[in-house]
PDB file of C-alpha atoms and ligand atoms in Angstrom:
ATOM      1  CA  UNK Q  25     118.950  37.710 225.438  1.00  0.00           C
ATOM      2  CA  UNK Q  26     117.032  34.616 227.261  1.00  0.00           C
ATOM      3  CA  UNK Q  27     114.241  35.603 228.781  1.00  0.00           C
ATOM      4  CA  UNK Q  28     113.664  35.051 232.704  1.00  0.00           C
ATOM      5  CA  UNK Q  29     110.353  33.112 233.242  1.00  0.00           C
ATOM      6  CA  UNK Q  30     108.713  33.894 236.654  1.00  0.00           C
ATOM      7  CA  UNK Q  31     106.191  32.381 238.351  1.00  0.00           C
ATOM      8  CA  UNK Q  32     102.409  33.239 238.567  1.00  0.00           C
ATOM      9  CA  UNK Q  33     102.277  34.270 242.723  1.00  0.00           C
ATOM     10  CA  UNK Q  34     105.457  36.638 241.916  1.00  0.00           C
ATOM     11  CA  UNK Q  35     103.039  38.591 239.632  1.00  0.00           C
ATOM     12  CA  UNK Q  36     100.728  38.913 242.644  1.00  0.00           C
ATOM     13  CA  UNK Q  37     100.407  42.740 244.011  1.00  0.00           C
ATOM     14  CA  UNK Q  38      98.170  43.434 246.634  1.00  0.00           C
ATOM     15  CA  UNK Q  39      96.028  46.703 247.808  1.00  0.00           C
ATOM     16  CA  UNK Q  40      93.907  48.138 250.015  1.00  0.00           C
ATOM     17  CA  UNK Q  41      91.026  51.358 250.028  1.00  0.00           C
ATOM     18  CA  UNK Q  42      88.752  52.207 252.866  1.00  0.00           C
ATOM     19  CA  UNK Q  43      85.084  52.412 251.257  1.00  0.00           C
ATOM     20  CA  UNK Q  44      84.875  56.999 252.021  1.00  0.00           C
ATOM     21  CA  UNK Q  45      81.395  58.738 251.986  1.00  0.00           C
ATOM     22  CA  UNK Q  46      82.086  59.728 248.348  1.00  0.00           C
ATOM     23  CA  UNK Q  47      82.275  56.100 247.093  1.00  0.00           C
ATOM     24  CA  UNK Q  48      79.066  55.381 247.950  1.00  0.00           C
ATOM     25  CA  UNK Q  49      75.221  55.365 246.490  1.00  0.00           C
ATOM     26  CA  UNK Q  50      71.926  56.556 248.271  1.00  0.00           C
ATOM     27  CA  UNK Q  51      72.396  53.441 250.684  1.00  0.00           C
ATOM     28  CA  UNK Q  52      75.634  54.497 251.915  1.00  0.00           C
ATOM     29  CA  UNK Q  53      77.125  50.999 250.286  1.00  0.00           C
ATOM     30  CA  UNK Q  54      79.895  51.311 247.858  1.00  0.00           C
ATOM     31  CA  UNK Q  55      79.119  52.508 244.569  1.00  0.00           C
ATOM     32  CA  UNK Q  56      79.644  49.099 241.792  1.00  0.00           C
ATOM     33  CA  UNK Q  57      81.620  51.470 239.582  1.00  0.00           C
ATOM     34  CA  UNK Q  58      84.285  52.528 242.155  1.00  0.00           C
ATOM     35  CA  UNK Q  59      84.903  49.016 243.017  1.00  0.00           C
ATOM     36  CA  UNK Q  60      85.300  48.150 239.454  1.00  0.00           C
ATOM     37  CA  UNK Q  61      87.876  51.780 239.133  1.00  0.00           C
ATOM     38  CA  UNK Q  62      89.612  49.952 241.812  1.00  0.00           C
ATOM     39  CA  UNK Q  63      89.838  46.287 240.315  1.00  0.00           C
ATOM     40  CA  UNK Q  64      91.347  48.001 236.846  1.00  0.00           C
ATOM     41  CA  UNK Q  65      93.493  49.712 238.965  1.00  0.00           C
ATOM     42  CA  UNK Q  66      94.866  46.708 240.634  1.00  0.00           C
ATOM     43  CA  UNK Q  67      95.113  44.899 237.802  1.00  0.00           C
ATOM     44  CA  UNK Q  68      96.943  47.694 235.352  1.00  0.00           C
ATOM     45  CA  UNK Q  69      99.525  47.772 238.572  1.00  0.00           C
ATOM     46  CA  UNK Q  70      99.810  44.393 238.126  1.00  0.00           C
ATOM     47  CA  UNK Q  71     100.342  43.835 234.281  1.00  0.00           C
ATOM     48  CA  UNK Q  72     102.590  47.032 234.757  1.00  0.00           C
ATOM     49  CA  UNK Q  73     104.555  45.596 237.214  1.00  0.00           C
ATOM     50  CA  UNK Q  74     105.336  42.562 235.512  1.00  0.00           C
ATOM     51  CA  UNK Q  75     106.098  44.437 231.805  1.00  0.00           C
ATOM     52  CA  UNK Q  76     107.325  47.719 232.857  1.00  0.00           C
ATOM     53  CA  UNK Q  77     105.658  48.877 229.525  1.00  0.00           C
ATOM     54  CA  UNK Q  78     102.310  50.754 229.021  1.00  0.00           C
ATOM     55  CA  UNK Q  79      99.811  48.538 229.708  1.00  0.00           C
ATOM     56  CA  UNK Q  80      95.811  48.855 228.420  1.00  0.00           C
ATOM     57  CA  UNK Q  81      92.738  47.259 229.567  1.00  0.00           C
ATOM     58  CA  UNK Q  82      91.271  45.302 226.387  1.00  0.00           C
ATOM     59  CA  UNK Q  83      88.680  43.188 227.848  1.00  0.00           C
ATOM     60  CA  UNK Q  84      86.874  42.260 231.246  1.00  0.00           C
ATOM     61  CA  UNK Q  85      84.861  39.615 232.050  1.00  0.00           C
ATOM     62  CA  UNK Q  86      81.841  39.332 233.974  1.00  0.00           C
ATOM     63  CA  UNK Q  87      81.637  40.958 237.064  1.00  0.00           C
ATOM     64  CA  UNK Q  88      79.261  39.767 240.019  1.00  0.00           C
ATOM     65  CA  UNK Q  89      78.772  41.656 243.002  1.00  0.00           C
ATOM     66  CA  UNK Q  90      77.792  38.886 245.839  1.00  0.00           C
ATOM     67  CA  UNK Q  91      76.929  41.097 248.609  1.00  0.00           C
ATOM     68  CA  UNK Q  92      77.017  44.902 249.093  1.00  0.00           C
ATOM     69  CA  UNK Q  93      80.521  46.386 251.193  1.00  0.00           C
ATOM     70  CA  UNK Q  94      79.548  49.385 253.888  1.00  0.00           C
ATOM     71  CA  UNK Q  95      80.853  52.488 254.277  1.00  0.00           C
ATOM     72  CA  UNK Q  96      83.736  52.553 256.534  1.00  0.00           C
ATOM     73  CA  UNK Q  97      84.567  48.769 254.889  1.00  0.00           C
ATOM     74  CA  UNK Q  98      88.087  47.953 254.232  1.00  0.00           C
ATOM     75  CA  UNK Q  99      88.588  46.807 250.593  1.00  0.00           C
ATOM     76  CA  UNK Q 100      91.419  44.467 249.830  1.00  0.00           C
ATOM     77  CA  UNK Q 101      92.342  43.281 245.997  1.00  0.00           C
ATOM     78  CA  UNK Q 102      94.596  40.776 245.010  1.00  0.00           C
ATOM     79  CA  UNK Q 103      95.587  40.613 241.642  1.00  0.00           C
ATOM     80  CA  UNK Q 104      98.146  38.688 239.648  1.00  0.00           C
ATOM     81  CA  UNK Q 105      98.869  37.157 236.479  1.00  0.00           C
ATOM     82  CA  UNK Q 106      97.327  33.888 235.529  1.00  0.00           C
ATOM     83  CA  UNK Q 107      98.903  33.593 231.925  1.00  0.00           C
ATOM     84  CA  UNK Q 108     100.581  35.580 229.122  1.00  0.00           C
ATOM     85  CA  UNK Q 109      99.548  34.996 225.998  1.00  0.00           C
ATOM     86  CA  UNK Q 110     101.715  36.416 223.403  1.00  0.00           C
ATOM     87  CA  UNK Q 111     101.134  40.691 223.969  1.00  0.00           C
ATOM     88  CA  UNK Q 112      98.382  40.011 226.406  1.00  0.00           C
ATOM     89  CA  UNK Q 113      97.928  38.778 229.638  1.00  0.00           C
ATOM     90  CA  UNK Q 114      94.904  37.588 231.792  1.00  0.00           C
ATOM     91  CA  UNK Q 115      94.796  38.942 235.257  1.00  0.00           C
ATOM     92  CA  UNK Q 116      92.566  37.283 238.044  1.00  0.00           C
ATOM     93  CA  UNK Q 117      91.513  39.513 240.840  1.00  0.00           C
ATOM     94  CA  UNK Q 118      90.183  38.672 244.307  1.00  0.00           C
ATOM     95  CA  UNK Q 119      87.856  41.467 246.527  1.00  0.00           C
ATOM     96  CA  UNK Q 120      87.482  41.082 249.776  1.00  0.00           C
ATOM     97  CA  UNK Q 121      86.049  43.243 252.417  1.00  0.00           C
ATOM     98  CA  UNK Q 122      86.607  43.539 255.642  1.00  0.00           C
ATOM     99  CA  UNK Q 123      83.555  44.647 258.045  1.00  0.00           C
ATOM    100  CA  UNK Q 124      84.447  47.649 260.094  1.00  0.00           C
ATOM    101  CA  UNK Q 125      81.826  46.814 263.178  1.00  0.00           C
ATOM    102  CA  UNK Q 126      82.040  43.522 263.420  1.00  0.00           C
ATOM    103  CA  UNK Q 127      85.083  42.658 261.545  1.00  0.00           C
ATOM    104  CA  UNK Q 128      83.919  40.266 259.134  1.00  0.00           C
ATOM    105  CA  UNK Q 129      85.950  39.305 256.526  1.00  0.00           C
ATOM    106  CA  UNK Q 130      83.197  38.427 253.176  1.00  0.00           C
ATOM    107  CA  UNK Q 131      84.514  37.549 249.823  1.00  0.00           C
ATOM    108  CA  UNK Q 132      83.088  40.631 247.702  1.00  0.00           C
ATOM    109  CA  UNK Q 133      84.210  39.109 243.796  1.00  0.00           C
ATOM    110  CA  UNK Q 134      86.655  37.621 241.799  1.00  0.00           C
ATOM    111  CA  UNK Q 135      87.057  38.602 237.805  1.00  0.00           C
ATOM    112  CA  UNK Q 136      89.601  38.327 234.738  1.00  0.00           C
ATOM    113  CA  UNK Q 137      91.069  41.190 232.948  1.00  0.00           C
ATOM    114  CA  UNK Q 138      93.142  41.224 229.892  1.00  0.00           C
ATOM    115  CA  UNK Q 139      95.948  43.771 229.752  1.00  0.00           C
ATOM    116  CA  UNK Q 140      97.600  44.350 226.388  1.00  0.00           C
ATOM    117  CA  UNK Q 141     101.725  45.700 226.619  1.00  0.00           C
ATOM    118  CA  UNK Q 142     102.134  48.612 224.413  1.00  0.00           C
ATOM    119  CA  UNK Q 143     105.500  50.221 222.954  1.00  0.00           C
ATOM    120  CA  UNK Q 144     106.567  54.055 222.646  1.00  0.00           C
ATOM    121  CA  UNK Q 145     104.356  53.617 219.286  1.00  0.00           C
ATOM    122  CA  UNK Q 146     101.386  52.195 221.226  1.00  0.00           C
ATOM    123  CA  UNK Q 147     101.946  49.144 219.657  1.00  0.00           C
ATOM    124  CA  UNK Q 148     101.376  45.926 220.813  1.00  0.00           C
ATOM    125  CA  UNK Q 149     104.504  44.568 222.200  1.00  0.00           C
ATOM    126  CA  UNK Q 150     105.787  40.989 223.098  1.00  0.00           C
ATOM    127  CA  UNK Q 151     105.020  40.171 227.086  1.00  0.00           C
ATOM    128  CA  UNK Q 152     107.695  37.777 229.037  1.00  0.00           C
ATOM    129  CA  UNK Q 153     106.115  34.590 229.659  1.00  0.00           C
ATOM    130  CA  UNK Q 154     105.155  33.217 233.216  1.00  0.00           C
ATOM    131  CA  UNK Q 155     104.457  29.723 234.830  1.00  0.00           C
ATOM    132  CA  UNK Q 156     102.207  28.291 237.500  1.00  0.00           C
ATOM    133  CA  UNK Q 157     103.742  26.998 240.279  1.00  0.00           C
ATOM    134  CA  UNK Q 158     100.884  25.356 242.249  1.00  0.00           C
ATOM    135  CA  UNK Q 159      98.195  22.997 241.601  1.00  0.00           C
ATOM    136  CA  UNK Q 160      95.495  26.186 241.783  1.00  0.00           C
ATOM    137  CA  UNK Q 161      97.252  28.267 239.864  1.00  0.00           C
ATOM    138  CA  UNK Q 162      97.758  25.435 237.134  1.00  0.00           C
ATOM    139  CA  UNK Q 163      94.291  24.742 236.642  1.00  0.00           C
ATOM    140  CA  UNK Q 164      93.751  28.940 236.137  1.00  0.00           C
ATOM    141  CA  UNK Q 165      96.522  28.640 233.787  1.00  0.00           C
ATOM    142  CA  UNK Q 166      95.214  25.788 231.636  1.00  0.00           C
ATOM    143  CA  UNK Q 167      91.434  27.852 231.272  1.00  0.00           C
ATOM    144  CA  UNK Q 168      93.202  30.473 230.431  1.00  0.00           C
ATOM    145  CA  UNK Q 169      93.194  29.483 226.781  1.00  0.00           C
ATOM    146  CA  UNK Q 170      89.656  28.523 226.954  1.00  0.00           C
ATOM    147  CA  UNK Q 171      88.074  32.159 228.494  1.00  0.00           C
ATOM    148  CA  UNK Q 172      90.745  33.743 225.810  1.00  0.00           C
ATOM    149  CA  UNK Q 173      88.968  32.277 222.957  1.00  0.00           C
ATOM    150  CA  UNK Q 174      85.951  32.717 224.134  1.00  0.00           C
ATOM    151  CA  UNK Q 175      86.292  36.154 225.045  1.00  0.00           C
ATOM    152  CA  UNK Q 176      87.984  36.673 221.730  1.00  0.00           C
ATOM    153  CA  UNK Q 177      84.649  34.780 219.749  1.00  0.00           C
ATOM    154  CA  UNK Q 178      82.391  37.611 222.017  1.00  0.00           C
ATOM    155  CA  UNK Q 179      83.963  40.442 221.063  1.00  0.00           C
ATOM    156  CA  UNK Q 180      84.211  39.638 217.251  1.00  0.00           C
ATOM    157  CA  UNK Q 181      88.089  38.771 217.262  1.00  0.00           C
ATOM    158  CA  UNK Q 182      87.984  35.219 216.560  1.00  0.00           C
ATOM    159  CA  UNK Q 183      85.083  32.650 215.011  1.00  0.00           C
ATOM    160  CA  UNK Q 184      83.750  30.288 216.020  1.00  0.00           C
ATOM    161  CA  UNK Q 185      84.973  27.444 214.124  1.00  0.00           C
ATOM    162  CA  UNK Q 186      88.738  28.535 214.682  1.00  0.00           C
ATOM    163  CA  UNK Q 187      88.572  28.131 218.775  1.00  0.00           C
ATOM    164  CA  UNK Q 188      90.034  24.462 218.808  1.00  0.00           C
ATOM    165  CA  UNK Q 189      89.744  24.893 223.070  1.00  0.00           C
ATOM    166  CA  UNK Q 190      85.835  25.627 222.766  1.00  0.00           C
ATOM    167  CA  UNK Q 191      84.893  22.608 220.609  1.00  0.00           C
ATOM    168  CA  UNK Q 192      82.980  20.790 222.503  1.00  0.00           C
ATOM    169  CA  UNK Q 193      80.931  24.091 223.103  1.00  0.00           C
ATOM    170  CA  UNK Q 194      80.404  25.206 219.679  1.00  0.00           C
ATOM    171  CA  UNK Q 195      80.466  21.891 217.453  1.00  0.00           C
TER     172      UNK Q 195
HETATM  173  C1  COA Z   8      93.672  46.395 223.163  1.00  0.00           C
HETATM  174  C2  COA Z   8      94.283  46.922 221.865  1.00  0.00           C
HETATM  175  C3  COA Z   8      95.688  47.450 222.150  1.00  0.00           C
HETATM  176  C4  COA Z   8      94.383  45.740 220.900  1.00  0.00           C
HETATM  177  O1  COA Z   8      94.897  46.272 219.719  1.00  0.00           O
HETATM  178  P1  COA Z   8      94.689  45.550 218.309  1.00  0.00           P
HETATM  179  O2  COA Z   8      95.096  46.498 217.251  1.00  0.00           O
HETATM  180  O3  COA Z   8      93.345  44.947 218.266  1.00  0.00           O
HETATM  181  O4  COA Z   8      95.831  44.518 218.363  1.00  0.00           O
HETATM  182  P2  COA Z   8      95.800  42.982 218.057  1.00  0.00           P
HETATM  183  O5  COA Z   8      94.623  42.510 217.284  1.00  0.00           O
HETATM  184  O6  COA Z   8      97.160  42.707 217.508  1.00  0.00           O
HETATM  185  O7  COA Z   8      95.687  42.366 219.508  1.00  0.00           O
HETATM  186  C5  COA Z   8      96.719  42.536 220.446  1.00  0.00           C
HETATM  187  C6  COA Z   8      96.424  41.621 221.595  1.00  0.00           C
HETATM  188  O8  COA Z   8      95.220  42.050 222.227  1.00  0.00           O
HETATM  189  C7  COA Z   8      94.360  40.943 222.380  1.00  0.00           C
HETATM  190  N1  COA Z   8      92.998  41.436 222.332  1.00  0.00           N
HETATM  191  C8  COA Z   8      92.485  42.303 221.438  1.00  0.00           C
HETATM  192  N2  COA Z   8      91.179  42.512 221.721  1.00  0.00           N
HETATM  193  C9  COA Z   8      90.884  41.765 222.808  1.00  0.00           C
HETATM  194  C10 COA Z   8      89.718  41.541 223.579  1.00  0.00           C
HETATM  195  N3  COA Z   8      88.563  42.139 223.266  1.00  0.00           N
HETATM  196  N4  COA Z   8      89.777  40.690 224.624  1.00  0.00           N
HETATM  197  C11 COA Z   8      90.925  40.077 224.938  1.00  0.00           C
HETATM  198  N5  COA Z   8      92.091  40.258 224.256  1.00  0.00           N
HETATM  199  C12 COA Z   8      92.052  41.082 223.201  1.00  0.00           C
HETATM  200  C13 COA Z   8      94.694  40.044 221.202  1.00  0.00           C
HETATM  201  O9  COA Z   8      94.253  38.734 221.446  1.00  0.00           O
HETATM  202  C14 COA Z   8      96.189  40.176 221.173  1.00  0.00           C
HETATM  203  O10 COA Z   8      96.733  39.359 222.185  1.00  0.00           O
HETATM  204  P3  COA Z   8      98.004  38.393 221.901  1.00  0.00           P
HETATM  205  O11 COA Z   8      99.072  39.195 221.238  1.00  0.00           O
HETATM  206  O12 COA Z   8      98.421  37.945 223.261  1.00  0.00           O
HETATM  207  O13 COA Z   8      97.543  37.280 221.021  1.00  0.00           O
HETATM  208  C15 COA Z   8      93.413  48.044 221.207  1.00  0.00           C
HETATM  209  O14 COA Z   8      92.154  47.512 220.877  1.00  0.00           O
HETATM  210  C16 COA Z   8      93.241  49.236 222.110  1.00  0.00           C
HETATM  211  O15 COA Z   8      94.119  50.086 222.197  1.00  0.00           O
HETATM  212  N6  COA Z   8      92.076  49.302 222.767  1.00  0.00           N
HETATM  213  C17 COA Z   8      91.813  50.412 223.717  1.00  0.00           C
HETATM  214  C18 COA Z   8      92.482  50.115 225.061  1.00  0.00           C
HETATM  215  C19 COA Z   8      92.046  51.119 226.077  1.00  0.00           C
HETATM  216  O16 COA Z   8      92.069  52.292 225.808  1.00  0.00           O
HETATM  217  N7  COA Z   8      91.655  50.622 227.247  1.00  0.00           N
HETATM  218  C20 COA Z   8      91.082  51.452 228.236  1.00  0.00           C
HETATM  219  C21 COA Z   8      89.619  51.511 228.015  1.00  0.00           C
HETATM  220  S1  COA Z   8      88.941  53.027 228.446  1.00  0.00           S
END
């Protein structure tokens, strides 16, 4: 059977927390590791969504935290796919939080996540391919092979000399 190719923004899944007393540390701003909880969880809805298979974490890139989000805060994530690769698929995810005094809106962080589909067997299993449709989400698409391979290099997957989209970094 063909497969149906959708586009990247009808990946996209959206979700909301409000930042509770028990997500926070000793200054009563939320807790790094609940906001990263909540960014898998966006993105594993996400890469579900789009397989309907099990779907695992494999990787994660770099997270930054640019400012710290209060208690009371309203947490907003925006995830969807940027590209599938052949059982894998990166994920980019937007945080934003809104200020519950003075109802600022500040851009928390952005990161990628790869999501791997899995079968009954917990195999690896072949993901339906997506495309971008605007001019953003082609220039996430085309990096896409680039943070792959170098993601792949870091964790031991692939070498150096066999990442054709790094050359210009490693040769
Ligand atoms: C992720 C996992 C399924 C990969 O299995 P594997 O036996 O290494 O399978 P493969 O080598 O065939 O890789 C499968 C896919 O994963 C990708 N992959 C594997 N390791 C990766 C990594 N570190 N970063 C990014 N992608 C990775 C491969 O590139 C491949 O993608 P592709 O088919 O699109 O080319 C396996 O390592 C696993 O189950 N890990 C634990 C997942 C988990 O429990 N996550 C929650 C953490 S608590």
């Amino acid at each position: 059977m063909e497969e149906k190719k959708i586009a990247t923004q009808s990946t996209k899944i959206s979700m909301s927390e409000m930042v509770m007393p028990n997500d926070t540390n000793n200054l009563n701003t939320l807790f790094g590791g609940k906001l990263m909880y909540w960014m898998d969880m966006a993105a594993a809805i996400c890469a579900h969504k789009h397989t309907s298979n099990v779907v695992v974490t494999a990787s994660v890139d770099n997270i930054t935290f640019k400012a710290p989000i209060h208690k009371g805060d309203i947490v907003t994530l925006n995830a969807f796919i940027t590209r599938v690769f052949n059982t894998s698929m990166e994920i980019f995810i937007e945080v934003t939080a809104q200020n519950s005094n003075k109802k600022e809106k500040i851009e928390s962080n952005t990161a990628f996540f790869t999501f791997v589909a899995l079968n009954q067997k917990s195999k690896p299993i072949k993901v339906n391919e997506i495309y971008p449709e605007n001019k953003n989400d082609k220039k996430l698409f085309d990096g896409a092979l680039r943070r792959r391979q170098l993601r792949l290099i870091l964790a031991g997957k692939m070498k150096p000399k066999d990442a054709n989209e790094l050359k210009s970094i490693f040769n």
